[in-house]
mmCIF file of C-alpha atoms in Angstrom:
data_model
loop_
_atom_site.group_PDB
_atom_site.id
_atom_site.type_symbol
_atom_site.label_atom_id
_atom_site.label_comp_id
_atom_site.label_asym_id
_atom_site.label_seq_id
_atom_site.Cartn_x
_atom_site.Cartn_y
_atom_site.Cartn_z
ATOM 1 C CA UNK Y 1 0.000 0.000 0.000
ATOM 2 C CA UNK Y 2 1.670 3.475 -1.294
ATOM 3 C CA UNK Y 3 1.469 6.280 1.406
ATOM 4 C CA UNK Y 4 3.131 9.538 0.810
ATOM 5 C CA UNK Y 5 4.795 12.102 2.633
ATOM 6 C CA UNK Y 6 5.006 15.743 0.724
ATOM 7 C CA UNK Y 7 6.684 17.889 2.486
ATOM 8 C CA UNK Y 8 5.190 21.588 1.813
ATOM 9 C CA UNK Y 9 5.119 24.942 2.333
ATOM 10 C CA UNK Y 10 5.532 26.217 -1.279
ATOM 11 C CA UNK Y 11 3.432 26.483 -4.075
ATOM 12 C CA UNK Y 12 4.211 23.648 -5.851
ATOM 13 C CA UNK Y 13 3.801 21.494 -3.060
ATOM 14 C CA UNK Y 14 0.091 22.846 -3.092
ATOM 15 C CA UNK Y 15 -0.122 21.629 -6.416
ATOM 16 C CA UNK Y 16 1.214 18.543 -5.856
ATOM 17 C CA UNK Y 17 -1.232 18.050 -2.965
ATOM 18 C CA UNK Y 18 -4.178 18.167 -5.452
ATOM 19 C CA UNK Y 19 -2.294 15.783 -7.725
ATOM 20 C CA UNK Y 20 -1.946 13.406 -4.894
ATOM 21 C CA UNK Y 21 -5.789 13.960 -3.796
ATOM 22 C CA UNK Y 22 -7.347 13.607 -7.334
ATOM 23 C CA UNK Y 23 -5.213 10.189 -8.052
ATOM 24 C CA UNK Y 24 -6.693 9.338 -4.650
ATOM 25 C CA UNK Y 25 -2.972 8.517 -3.123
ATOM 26 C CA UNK Y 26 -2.694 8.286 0.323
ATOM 27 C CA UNK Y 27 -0.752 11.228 1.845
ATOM 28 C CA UNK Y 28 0.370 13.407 4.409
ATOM 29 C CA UNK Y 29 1.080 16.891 3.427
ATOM 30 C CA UNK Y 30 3.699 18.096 6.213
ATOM 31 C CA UNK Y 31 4.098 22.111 6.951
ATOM 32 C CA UNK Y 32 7.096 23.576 9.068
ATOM 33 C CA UNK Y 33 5.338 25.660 11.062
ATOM 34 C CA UNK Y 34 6.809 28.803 10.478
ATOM 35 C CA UNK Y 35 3.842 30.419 8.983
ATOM 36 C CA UNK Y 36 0.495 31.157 11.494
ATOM 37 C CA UNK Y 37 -2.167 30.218 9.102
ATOM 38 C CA UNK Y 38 -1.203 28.136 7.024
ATOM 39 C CA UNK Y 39 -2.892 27.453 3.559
ATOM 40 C CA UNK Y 40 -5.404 25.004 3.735
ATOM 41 C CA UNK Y 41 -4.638 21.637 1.899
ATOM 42 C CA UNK Y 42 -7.017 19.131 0.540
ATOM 43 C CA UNK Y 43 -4.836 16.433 2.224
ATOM 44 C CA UNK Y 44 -4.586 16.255 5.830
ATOM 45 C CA UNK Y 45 -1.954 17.801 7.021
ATOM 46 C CA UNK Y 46 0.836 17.670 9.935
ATOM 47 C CA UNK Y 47 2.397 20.615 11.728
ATOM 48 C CA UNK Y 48 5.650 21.105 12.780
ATOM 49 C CA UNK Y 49 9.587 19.738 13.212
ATOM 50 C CA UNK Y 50 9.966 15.962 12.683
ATOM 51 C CA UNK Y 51 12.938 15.978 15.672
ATOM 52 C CA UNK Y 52 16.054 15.521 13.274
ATOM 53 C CA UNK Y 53 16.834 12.726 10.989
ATOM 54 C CA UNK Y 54 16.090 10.492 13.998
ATOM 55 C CA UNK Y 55 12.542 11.905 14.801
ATOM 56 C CA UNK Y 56 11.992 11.598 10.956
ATOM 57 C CA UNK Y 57 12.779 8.173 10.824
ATOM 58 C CA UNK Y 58 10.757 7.256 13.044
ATOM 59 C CA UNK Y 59 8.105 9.127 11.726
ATOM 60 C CA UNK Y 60 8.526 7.220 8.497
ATOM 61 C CA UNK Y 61 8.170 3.987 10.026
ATOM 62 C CA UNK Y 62 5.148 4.659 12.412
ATOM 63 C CA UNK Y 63 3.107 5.974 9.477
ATOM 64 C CA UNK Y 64 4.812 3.537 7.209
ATOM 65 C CA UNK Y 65 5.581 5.947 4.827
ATOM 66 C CA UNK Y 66 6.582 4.511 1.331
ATOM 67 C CA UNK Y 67 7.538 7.418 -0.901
ATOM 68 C CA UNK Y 68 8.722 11.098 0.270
ATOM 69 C CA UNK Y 69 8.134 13.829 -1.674
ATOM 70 C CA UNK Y 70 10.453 17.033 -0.599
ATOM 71 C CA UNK Y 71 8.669 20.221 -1.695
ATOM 72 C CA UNK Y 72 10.077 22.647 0.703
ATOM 73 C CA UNK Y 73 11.406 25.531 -0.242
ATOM 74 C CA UNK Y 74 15.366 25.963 -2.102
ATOM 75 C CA UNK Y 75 16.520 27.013 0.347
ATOM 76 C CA UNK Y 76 15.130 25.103 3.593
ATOM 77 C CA UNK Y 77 18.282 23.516 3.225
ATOM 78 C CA UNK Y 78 18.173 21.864 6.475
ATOM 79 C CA UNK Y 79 14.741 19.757 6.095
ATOM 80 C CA UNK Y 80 15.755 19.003 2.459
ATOM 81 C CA UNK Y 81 19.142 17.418 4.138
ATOM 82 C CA UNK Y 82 17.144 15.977 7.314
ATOM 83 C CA UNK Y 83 14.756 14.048 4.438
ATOM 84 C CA UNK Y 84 17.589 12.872 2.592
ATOM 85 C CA UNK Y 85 19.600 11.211 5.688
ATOM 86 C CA UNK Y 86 16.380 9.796 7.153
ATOM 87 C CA UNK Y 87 15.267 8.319 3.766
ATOM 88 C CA UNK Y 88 18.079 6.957 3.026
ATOM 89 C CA UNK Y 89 18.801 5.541 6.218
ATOM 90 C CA UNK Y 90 15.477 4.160 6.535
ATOM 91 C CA UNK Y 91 15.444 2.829 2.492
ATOM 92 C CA UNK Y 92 12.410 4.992 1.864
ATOM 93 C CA UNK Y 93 12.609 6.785 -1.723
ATOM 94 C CA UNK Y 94 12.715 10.414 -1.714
ATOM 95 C CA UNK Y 95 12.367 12.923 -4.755
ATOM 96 C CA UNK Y 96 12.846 16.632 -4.230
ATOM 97 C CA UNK Y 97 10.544 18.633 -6.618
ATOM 98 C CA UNK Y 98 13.124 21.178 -7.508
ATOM 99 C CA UNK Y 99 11.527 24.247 -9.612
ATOM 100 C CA UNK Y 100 13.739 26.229 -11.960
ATOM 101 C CA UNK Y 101 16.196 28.875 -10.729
ATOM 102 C CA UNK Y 102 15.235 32.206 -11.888
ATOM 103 C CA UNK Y 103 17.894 33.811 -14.369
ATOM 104 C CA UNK Y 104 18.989 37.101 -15.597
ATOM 105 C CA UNK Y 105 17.620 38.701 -18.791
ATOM 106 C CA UNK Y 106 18.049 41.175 -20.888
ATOM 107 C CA UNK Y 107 17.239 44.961 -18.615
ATOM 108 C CA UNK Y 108 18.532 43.042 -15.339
ATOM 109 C CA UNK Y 109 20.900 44.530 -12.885
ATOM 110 C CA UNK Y 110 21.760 41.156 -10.494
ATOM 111 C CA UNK Y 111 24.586 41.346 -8.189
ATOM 112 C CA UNK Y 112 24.707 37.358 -7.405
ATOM 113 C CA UNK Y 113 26.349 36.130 -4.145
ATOM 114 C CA UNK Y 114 27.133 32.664 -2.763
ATOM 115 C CA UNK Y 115 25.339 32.968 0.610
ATOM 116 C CA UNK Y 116 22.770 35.016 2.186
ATOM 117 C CA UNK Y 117 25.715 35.835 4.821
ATOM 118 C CA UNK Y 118 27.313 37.784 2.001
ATOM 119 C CA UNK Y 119 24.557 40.114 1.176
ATOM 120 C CA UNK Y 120 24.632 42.944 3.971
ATOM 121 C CA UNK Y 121 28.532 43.202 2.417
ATOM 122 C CA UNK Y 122 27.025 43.514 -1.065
ATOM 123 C CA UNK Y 123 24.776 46.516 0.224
ATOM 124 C CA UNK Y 124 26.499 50.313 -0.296
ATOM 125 C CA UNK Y 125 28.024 51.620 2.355
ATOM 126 C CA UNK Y 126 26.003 55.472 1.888
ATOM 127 C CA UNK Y 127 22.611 55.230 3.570
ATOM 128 C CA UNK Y 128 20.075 53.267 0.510
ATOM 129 C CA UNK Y 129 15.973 52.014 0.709
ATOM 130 C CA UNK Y 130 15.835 48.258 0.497
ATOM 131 C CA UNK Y 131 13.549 45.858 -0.107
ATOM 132 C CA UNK Y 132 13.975 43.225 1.585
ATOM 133 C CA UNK Y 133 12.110 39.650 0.477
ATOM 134 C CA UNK Y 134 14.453 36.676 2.120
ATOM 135 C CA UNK Y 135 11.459 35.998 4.722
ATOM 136 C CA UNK Y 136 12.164 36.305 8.549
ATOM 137 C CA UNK Y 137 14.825 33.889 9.420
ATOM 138 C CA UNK Y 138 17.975 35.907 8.232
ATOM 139 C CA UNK Y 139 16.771 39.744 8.754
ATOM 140 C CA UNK Y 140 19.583 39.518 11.848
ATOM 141 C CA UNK Y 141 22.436 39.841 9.223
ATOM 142 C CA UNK Y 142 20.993 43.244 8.476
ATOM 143 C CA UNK Y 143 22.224 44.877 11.595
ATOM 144 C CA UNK Y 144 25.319 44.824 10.505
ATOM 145 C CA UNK Y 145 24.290 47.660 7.403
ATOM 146 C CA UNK Y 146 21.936 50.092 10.181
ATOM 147 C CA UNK Y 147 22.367 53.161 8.230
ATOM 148 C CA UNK Y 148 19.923 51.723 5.553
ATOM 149 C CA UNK Y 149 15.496 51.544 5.700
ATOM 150 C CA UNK Y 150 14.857 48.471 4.855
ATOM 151 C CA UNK Y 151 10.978 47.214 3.863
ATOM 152 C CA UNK Y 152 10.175 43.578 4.630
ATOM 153 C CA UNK Y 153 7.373 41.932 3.352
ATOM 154 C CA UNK Y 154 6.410 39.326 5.568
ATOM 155 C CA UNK Y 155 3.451 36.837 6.019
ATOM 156 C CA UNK Y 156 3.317 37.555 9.413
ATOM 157 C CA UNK Y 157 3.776 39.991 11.982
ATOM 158 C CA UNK Y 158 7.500 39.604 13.796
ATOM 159 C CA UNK Y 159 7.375 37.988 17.200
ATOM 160 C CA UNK Y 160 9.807 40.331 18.578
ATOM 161 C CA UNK Y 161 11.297 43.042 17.671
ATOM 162 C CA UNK Y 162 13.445 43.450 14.734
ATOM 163 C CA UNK Y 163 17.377 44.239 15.033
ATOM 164 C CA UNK Y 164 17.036 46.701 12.759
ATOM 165 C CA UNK Y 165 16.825 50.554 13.723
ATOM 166 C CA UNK Y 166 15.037 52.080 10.523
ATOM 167 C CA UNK Y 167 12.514 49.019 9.011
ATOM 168 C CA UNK Y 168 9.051 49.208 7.658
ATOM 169 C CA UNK Y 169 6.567 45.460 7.546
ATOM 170 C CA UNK Y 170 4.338 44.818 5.305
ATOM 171 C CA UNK Y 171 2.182 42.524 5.522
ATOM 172 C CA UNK Y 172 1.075 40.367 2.521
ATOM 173 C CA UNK Y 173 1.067 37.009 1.217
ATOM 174 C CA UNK Y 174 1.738 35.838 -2.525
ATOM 175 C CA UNK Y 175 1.375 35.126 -5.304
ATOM 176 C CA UNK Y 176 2.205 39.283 -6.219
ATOM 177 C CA UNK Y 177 2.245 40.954 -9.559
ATOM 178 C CA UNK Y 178 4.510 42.856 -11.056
ATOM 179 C CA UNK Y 179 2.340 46.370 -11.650
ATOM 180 C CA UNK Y 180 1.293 45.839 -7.452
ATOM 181 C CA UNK Y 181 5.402 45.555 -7.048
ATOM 182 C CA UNK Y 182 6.263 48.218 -8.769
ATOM 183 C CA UNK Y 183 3.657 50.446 -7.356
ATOM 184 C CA UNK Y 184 5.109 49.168 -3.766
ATOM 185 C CA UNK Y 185 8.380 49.913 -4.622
ATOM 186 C CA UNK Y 186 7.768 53.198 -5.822
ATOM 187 C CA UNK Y 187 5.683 54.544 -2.787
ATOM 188 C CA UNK Y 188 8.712 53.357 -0.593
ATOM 189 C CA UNK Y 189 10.971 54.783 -2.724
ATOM 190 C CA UNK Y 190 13.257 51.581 -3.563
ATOM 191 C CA UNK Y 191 16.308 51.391 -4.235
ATOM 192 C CA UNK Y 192 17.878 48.142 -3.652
ATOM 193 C CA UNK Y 193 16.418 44.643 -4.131
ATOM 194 C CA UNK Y 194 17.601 41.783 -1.932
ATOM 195 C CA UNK Y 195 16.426 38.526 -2.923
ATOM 196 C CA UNK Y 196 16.870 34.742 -2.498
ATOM 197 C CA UNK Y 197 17.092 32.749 -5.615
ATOM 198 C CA UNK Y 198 13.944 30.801 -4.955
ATOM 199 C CA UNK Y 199 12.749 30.215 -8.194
ATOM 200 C CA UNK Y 200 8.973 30.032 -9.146
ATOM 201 C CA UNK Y 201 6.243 31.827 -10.399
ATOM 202 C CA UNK Y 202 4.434 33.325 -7.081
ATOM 203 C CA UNK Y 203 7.218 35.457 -6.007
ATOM 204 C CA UNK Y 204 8.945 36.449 -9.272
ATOM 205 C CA UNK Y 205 7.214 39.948 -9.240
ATOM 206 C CA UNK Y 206 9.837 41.743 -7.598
ATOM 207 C CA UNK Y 207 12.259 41.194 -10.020
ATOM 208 C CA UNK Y 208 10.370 41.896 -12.828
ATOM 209 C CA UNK Y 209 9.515 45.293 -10.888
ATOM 210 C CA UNK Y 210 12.820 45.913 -10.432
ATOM 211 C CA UNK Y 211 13.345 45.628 -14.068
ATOM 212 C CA UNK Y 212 10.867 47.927 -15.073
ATOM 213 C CA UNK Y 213 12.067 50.391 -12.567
ATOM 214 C CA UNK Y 214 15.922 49.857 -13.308
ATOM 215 C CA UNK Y 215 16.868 49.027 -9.649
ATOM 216 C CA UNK Y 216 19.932 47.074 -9.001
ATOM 217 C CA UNK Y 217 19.050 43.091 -7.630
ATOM 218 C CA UNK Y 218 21.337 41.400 -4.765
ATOM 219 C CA UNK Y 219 20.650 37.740 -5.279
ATOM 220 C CA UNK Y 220 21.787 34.728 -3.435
ATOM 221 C CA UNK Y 221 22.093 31.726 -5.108
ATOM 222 C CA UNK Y 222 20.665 28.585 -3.624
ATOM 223 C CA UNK Y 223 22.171 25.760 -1.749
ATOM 224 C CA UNK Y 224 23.558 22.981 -2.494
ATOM 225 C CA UNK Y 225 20.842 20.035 -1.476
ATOM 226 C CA UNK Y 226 21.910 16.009 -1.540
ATOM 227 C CA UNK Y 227 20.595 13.619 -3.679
ATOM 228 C CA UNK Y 228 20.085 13.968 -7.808
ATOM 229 C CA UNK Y 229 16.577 12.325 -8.179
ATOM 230 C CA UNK Y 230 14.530 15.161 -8.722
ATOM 231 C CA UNK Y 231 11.935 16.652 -10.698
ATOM 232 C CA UNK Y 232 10.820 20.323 -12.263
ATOM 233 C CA UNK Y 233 6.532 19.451 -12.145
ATOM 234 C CA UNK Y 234 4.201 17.435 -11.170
ATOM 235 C CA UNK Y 235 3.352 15.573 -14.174
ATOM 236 C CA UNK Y 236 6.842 14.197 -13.189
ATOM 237 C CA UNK Y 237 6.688 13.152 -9.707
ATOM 238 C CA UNK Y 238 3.350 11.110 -10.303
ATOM 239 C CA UNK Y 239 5.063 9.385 -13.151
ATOM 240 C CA UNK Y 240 8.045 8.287 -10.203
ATOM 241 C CA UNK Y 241 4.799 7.523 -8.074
ATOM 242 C CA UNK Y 242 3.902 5.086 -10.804
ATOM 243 C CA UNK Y 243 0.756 7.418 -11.434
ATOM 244 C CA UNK Y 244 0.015 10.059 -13.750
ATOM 245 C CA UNK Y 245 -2.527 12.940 -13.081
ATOM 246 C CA UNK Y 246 -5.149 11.422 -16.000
ATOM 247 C CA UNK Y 247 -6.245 7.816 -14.218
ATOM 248 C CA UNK Y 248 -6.256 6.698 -10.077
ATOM 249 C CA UNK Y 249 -4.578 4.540 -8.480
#
């Protein structure tokens, strides 16, 4: 009996949660936690850390998980490595659904760094307006560049307060369009774009806006994750299931 665990929290794991519920595969759809209301899923769904490779593996086996699915965001580097150890160790398959990289074009201004570490260095010196859309977890780094106002756009509201002396939150959750970007940008007087290379469709609209409005882009490229059996849709995964999105099980 096939059971699946699809590990979420982006927007292709959304879609592959209605791929899994219309072939009528049995699945878990597992969030992080690091987002208050999350979106609902038409699987049922599981909150929070596993406990490490170990808690994972365990996890696995009490559910009797057959198949993992890792679509978690590029760069939640350390569940994507957690899955990979546990699966392995536990001789469960696991396929990362890995979307595209975003890439420069034509009109683009990207300044692309290793790490997000590197990114405060990357900022000018004289006093700029960033936007800032790397999410909560890193917005410490900033301290280090005070002299700058820096506009997050969040999901939701900080816990605490920020580190940061001179910050404006908004708060908003995707998919965003460029003309709403570039509107945003402009009211807040932009002037510098820091960005994760995430990839995707949902949260592409700042670079385009950036674009349009000639703004320089700080980028950080993504990490490097274990394992090479992946795939760029869902059309794909289902076909490793054994399924396709057409017929059941």
């Amino acid at each position: 009996m096939m059971r699946v665990l699809l590990l979420g929290g982006t927007t292709e794991a959304g879609q592959m949660a209605r791929a899994l519920f219309d072939a009528g595969i049995d699945a878990v759809y597992s969030y992080a936690g690091r987002t208050k209301s999350p979106v609902p899923q038409p699987l049922p769904t599981r909150i929070g850390g596993f406990g490490g490779v170990a808690g994972l593996i365990e996890y696995l086996g009490e559910k009797k998980i057959t198949h993992v699915i890792d679509a978690t965001h590029p760069f939640a580097a350390g569940m994507s490595k957690n899955a990979f150890a546990a699966c392995r160790d536990a001789g469960v398959p696991l396929i990362r659904f890995e979307r595209a990289p975003w890439a420069a074009g034509p009109g683009d201004n990207w300044t692309l760094v290793s790490t997000i570490d590197e990114i405060p260095a990357a900022l000018p010196d004289t006093p700029a307006r960033v936007f800032l859309a790397i999410g909560k977890q890193q917005i410490g780094l900033f301290a280090a560049k005070p002299q700058h106002h820096y506009v997050l756009r969040l999901v939701d509201a900080p816990d605490a307060e920020l580190p940061l002396p001179d910050v404006t939150v908004l708060l908003a959750r995707g998919p965003f369009t460029t003309q709403g970007d570039v509107a945003l940008m402009r009211e807040h007087a932009i002037t510098h774009v820091v960005a994760k290379n995430a990839g995707g469709v949902g949260a592409r609209a700042k670079l385009d806006a950036a674009r349009t409005l000639g703004l320089p882009v700080i980028m950080a490229n993504r990490p490097i994750l274990p394992g090479d059996v992946t795939a760029g849709g869902v059309a794909e995964v289902m076909a490793w299931l054994g399924h396709d999105t057409d017929r059941g099980v």
